[in-house]
C-alpha atoms as a printed R data frame, in Angstrom:
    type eleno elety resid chain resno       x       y       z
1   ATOM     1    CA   UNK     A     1   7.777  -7.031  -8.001
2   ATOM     2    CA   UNK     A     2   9.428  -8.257  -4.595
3   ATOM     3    CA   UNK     A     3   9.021 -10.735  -2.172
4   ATOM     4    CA   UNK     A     4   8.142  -8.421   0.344
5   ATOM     5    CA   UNK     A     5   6.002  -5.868  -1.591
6   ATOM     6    CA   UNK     A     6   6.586  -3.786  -4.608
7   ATOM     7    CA   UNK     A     7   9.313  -1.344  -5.049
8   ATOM     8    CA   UNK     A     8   9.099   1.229  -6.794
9   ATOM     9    CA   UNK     A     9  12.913   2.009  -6.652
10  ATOM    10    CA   UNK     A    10  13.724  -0.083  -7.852
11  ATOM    11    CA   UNK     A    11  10.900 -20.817 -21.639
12  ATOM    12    CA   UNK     A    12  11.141 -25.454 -24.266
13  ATOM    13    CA   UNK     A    13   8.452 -23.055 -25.539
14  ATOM    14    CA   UNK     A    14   5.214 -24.258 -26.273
15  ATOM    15    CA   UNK     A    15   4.409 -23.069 -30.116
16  ATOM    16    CA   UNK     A    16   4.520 -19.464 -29.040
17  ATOM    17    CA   UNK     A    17   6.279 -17.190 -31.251
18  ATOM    18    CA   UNK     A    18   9.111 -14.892 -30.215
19  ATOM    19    CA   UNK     A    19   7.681 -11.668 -30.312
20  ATOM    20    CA   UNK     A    20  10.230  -8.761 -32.281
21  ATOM    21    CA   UNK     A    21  10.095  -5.158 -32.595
22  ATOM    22    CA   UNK     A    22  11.911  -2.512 -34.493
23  ATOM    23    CA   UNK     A    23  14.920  -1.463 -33.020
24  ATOM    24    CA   UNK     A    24  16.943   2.047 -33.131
25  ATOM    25    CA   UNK     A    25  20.440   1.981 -33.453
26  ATOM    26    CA   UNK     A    26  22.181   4.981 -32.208
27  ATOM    27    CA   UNK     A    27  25.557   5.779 -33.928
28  ATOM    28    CA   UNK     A    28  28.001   6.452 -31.594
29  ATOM    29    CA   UNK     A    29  31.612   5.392 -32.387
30  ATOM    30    CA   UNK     A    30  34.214   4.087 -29.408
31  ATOM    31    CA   UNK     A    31  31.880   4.678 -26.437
32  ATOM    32    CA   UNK     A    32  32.995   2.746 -23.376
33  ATOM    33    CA   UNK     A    33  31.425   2.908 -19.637
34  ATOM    34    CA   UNK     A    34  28.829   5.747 -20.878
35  ATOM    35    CA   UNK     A    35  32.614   8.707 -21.582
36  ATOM    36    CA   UNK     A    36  33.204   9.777 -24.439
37  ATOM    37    CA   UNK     A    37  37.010   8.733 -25.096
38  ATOM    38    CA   UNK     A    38  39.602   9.840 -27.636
39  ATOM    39    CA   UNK     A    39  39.627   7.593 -30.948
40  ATOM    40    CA   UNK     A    40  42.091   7.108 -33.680
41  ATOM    41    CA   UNK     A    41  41.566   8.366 -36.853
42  ATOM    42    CA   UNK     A    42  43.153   6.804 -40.476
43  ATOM    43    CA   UNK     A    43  45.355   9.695 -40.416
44  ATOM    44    CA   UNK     A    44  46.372   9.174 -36.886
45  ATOM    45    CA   UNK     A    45  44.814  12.621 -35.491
46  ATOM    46    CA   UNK     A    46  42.684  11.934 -32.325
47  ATOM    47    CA   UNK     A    47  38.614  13.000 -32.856
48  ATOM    48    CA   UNK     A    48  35.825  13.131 -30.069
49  ATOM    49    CA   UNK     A    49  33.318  10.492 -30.396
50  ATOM    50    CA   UNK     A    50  29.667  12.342 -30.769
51  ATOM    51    CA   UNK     A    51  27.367  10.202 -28.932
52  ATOM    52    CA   UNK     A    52  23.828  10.171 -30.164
53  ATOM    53    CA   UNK     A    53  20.959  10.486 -27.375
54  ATOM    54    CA   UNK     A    54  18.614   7.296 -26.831
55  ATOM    55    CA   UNK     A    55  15.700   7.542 -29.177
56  ATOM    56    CA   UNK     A    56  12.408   5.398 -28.243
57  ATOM    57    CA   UNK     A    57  11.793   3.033 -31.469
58  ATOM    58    CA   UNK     A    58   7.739   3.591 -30.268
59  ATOM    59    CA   UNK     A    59   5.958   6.742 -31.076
60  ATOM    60    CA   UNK     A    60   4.513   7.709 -27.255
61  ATOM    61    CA   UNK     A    61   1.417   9.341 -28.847
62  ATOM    62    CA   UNK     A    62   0.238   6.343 -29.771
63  ATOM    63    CA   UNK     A    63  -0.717   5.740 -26.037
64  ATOM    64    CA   UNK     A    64  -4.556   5.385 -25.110
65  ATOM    65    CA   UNK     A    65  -5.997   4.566 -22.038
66  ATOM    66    CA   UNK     A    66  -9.387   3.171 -21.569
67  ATOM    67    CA   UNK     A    67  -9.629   3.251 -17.890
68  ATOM    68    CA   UNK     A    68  -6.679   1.585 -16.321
69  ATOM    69    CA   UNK     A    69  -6.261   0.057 -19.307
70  ATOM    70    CA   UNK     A    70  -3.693   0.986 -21.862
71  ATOM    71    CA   UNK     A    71  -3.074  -0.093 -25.210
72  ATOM    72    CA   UNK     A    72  -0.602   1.215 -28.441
73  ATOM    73    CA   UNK     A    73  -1.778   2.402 -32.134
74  ATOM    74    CA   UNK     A    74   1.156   2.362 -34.448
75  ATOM    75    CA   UNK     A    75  -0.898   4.181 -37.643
76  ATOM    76    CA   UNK     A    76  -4.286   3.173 -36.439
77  ATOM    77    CA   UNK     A    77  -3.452  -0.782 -35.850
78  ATOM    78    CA   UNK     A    78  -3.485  -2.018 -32.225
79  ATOM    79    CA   UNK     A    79   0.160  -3.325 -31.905
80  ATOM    80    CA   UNK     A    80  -0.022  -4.248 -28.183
81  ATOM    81    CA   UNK     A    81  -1.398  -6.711 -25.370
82  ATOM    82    CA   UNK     A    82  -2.605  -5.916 -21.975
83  ATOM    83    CA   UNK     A    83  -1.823  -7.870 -18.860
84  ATOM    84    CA   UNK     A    84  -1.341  -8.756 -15.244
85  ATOM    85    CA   UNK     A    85   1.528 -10.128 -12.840
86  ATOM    86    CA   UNK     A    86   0.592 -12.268 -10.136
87  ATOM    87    CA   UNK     A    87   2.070 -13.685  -6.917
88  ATOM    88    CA   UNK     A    88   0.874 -15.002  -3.746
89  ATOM    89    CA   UNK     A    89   0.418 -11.504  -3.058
90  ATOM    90    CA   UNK     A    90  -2.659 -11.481  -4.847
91  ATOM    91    CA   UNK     A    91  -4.452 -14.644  -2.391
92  ATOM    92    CA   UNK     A    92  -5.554 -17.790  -3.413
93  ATOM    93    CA   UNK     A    93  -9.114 -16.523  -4.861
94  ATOM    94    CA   UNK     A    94  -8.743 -15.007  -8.468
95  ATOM    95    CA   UNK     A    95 -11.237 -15.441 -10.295
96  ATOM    96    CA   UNK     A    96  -9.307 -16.113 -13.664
97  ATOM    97    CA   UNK     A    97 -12.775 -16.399 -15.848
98  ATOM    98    CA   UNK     A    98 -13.509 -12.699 -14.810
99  ATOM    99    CA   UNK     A    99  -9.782 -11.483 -15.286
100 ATOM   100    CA   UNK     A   100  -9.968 -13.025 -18.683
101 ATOM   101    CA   UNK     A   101 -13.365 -11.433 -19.640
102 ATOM   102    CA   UNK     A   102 -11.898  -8.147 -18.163
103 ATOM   103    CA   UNK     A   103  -9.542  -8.382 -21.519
104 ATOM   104    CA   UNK     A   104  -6.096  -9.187 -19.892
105 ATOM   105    CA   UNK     A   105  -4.635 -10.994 -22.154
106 ATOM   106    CA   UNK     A   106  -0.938 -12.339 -20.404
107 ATOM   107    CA   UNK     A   107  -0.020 -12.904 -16.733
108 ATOM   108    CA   UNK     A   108   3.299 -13.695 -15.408
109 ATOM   109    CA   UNK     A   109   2.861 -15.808 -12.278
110 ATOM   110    CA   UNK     A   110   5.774 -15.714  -9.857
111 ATOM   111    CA   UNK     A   111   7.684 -19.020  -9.400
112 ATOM   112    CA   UNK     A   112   9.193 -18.380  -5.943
113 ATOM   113    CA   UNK     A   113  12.021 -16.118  -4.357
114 ATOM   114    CA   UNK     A   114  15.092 -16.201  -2.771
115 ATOM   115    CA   UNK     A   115  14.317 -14.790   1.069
116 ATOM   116    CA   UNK     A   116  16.184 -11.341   1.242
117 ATOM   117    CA   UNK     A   117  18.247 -12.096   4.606
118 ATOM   118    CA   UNK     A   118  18.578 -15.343   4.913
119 ATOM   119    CA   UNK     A   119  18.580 -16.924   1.172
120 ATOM   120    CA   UNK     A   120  16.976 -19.893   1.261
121 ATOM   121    CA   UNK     A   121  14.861 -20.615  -1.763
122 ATOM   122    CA   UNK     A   122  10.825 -20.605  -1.509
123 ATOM   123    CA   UNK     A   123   7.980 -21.697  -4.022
124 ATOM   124    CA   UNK     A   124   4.728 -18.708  -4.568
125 ATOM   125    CA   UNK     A   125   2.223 -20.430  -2.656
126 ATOM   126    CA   UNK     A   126  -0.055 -19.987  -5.546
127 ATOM   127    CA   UNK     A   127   1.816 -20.231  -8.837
128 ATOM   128    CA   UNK     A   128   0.639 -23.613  -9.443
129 ATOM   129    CA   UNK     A   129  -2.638 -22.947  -9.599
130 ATOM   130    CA   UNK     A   130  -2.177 -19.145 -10.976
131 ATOM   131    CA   UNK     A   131  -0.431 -20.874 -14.208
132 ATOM   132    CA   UNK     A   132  -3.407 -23.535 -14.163
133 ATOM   133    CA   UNK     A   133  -5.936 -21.614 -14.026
134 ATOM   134    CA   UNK     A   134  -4.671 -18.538 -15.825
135 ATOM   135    CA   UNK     A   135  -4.258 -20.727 -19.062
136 ATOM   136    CA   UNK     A   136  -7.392 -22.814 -18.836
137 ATOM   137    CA   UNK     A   137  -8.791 -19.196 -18.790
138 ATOM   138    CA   UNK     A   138  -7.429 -18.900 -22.426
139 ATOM   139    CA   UNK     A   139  -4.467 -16.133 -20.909
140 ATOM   140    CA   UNK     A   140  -1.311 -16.450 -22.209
141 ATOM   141    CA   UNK     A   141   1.077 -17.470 -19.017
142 ATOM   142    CA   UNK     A   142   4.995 -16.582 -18.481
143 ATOM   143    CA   UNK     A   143   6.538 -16.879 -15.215
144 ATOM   144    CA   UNK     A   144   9.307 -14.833 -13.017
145 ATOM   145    CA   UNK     A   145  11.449 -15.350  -9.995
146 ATOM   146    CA   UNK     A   146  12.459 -13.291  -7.413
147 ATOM   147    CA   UNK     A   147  16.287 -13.363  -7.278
148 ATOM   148    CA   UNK     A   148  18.353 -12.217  -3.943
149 ATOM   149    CA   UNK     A   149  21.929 -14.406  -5.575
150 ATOM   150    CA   UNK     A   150  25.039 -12.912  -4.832
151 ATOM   151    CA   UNK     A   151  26.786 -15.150  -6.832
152 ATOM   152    CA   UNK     A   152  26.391 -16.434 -10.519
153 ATOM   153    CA   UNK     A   153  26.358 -20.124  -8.575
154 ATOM   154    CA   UNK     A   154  23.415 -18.913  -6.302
155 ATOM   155    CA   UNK     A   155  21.699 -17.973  -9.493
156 ATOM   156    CA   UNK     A   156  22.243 -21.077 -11.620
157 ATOM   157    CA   UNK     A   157  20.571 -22.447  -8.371
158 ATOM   158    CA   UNK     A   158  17.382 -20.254  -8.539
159 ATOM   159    CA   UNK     A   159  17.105 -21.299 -11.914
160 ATOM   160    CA   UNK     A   160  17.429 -25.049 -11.654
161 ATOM   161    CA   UNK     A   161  14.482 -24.277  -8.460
162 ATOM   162    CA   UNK     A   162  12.251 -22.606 -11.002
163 ATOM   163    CA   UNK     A   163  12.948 -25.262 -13.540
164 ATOM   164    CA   UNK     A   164  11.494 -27.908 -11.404
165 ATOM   165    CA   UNK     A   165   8.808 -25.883 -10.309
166 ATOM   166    CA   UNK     A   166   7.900 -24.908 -13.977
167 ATOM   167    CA   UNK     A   167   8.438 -29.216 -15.253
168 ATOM   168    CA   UNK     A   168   5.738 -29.965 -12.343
169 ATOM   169    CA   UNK     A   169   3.108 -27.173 -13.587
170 ATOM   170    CA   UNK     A   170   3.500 -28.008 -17.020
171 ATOM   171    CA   UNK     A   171   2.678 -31.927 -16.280
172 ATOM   172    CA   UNK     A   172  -0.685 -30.458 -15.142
173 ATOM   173    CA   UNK     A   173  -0.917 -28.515 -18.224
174 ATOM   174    CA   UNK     A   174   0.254 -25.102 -18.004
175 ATOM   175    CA   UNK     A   175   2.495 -23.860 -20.410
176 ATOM   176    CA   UNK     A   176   4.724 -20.538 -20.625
177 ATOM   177    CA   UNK     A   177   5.741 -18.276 -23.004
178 ATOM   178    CA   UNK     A   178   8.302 -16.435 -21.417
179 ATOM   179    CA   UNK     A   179  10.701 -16.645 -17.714
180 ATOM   180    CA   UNK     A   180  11.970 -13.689 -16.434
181 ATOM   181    CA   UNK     A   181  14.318 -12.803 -13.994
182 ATOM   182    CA   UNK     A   182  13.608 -10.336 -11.853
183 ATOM   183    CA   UNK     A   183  16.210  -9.174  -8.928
184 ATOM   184    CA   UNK     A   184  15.307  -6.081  -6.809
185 ATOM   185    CA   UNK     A   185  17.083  -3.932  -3.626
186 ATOM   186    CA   UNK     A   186  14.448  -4.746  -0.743
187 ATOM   187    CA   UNK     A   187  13.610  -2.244   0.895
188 ATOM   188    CA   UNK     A   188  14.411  -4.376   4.759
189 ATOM   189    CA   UNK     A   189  17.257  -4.596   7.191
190 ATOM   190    CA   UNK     A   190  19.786  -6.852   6.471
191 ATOM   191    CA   UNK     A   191  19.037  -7.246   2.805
192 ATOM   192    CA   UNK     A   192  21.679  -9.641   1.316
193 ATOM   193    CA   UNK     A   193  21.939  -8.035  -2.083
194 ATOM   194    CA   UNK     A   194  21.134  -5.195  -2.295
195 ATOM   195    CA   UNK     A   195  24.233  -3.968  -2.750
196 ATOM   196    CA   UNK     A   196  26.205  -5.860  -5.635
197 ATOM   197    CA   UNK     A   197  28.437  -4.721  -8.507
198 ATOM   198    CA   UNK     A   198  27.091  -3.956 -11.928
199 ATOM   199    CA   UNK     A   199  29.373  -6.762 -12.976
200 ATOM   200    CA   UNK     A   200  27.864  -9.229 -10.010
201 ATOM   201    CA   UNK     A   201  24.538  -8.477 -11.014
202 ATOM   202    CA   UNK     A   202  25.273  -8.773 -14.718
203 ATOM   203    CA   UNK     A   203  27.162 -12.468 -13.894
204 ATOM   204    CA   UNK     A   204  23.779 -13.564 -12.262
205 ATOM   205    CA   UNK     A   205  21.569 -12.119 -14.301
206 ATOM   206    CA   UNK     A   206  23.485 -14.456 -17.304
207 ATOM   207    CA   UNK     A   207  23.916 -17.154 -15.182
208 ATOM   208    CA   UNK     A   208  20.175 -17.502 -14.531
209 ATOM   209    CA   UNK     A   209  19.107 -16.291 -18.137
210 ATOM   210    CA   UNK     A   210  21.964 -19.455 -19.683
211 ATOM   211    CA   UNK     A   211  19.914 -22.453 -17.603
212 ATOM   212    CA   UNK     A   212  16.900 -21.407 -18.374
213 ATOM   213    CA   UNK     A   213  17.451 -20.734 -22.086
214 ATOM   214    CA   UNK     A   214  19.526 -24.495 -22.198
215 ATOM   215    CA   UNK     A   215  16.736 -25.649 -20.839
216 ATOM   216    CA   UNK     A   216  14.575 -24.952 -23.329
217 ATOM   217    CA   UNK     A   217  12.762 -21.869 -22.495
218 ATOM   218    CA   UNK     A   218  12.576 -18.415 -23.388
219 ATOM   219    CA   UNK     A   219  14.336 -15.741 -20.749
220 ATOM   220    CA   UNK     A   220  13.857 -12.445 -19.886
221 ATOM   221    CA   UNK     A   221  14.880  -9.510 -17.822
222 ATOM   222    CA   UNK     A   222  12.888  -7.159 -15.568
223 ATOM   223    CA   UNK     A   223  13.576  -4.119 -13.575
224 ATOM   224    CA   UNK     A   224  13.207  -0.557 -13.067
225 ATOM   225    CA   UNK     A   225  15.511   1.718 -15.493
226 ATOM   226    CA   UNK     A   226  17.867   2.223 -12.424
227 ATOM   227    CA   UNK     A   227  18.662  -1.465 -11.794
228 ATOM   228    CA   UNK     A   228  18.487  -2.445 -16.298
229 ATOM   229    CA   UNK     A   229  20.461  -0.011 -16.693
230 ATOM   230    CA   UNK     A   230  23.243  -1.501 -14.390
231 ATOM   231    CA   UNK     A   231  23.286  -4.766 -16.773
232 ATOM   232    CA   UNK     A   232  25.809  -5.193 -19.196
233 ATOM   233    CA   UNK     A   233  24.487  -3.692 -22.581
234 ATOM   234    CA   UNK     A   234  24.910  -7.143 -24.537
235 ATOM   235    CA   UNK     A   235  23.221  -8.901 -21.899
236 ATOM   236    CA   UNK     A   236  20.181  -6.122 -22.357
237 ATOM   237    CA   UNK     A   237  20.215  -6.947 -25.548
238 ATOM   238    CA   UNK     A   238  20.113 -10.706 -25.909
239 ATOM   239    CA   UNK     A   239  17.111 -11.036 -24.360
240 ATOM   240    CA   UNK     A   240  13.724  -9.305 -24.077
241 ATOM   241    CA   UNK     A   241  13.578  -6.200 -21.351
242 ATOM   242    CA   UNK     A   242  10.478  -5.791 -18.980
243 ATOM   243    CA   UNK     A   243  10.457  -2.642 -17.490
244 ATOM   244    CA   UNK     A   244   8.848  -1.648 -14.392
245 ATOM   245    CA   UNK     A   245   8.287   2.716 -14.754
246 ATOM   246    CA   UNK     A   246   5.260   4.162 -12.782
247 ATOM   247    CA   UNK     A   247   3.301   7.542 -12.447
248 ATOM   248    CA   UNK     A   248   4.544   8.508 -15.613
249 ATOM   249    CA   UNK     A   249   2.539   9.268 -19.135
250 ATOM   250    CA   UNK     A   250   5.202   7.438 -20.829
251 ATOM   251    CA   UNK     A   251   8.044   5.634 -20.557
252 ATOM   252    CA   UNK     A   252  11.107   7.699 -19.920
253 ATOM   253    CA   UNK     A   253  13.644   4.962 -19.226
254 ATOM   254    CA   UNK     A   254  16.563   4.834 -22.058
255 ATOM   255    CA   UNK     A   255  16.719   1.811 -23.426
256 ATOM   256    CA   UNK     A   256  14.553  -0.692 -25.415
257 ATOM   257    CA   UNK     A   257  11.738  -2.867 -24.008
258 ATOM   258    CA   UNK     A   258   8.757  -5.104 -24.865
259 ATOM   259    CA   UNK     A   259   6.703  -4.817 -21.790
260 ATOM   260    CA   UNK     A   260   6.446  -1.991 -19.772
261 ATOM   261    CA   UNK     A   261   5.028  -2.501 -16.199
262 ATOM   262    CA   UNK     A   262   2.779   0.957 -15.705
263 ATOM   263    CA   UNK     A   263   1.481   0.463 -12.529
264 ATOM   264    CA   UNK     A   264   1.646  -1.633  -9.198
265 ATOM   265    CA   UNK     A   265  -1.515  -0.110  -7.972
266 ATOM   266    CA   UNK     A   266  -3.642  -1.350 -10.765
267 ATOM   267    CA   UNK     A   267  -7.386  -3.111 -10.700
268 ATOM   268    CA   UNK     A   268  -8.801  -5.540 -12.155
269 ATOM   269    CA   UNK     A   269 -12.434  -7.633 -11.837
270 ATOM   270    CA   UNK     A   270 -12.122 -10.897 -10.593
271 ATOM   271    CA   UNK     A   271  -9.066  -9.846  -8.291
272 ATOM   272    CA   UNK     A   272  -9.328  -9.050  -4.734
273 ATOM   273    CA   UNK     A   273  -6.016  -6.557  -4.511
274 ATOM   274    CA   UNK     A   274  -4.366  -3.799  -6.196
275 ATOM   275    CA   UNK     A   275  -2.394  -5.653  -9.208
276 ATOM   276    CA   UNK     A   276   0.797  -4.645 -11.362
277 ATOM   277    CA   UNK     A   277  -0.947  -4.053 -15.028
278 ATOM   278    CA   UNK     A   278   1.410  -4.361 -17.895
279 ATOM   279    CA   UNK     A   279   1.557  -3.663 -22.064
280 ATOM   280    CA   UNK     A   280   3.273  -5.676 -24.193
281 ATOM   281    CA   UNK     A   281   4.557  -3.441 -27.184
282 ATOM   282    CA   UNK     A   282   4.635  -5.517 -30.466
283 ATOM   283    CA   UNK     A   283   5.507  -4.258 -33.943
């Protein structure tokens, strides 16, 4: 999800439950920046740490797809939702009756961006009336926004923008589950930040996730593997992980997740334009 397109390269909350999952823990002892280093032993002879590889706490086969849309069996129980992301990107005319008859059960409607080159902040045209009218359409609603900060300041800034923006929606009625923050290369001369640290992007990514969660809501992070992966490993797992992985049968990104964005290409009735679809994995 950009502000420009989608690249593939790349909440107070409102009586909705936190959702969990079962996690794997991989055993590896004194592992630091992804080496394997030398550690002490009680006897004082130096051993190799063995690290284990990643391994997925969901069982792949328990993938279906019925048409573009997929869902996950853990021993023959449905343990998943199916859902949409929306921006202005997807016009002013959804028809949020027919997306919720469809079956799509969650949306994320984008609060605004940061522009890539210049960096002033913008509100989505549409969110207001996506979060509206996605909820009165009984669909659960979370938000994102579209981060270009190069600084944990710039991001504490984004986040106090989409606070506002989310106070004003929710005195029409919305409310959301979720906010995620969501910070992409762009794929556009003169990009601002597209090329920050692993330790920049991990400041911002806290910086953001901190106001939002003070304020009351629930955060969480998106990205491809490439750019998750670049976070912090604590910060990964404090909060929930959406990741973005397409053209694949399943995910292949190491690390855990509750939502996995399958496609940017998807359809769906009662929307006019090709639409990210998304599962939410639940235990």
């Amino acid at each position: 999800m950009t502000s420009t397109g989608r690249n593939i390269d790349g909440t107070r909350v409102p009586q909705v439950s936190t959702l969990t999952r079962r996690r794997f823990v991989a055993g590896a002892a004194c592992v630091a920046a992804g080496l394997l280093i030398g550690c002490e032993s009680t006897s004082g002879s130096a051993e190799v740490a063995v690290i284990e590889p990643y391994v997925s706490p969901y069982d792949w086969s328990g993938l279906t797809r019925d048409g573009e849309k997929l869902e996950y069996y853990e021993d023959g129980r449905l343990c998943s939702r199916w859902g949409i992301d929306v921006s202005e990107h997807q016009g002013n005319d959804i028809d949020w009756a027919a997306v919720a008859d469809a079956g799509v059960q969650f949306a994320f409607a984008r609060i605004g961006n940061r522009g890539a080159t210049e960096g002033a902040l913008s509100a989505d045209e549409f969110f207001f009336q996506n979060a509206i009218r996605a909820g009165e359409a009984g669909i659960q609603v979370s938000a994102y926004f579209f981060s270009q900060a190069l600084t944990e300041d710039e991001a504490r800034e984004e986040a106090r923008f989409a606070l506002e923006n989310l106070r004003e929606t929710e005195a029409a009625g919305a409310t959301f589950a979720y906010v995620a923050y969501d910070h992409e290369p762009v794929e556009i001369e003169g990009a601002r930040a597209n090329n920050l640290s692993s330790d920049q992007l991990t400041a911002n990514a806290r910086a953001f996730c901190e106001v939002i969660a003070e304020a009351g809501y629930a955060p969480m992070l998106y990205g491809n593997q490439r750019d998750l992966l670049r976070l912090a490993s604590d910060l990964r797992a404090a909060y929930p992980v959406w990741l973005a992985e397409y053209d694949v049968e399943a995910p292949t990104a190491p690390l855990d997740f509750v939502i996995w964005q399958y496609t940017n290409a998807g359809t769906v009735p009662g929307i006019s334009t090709d639409v990210d679809l998304n599962v939410w994995l639940e235990p």
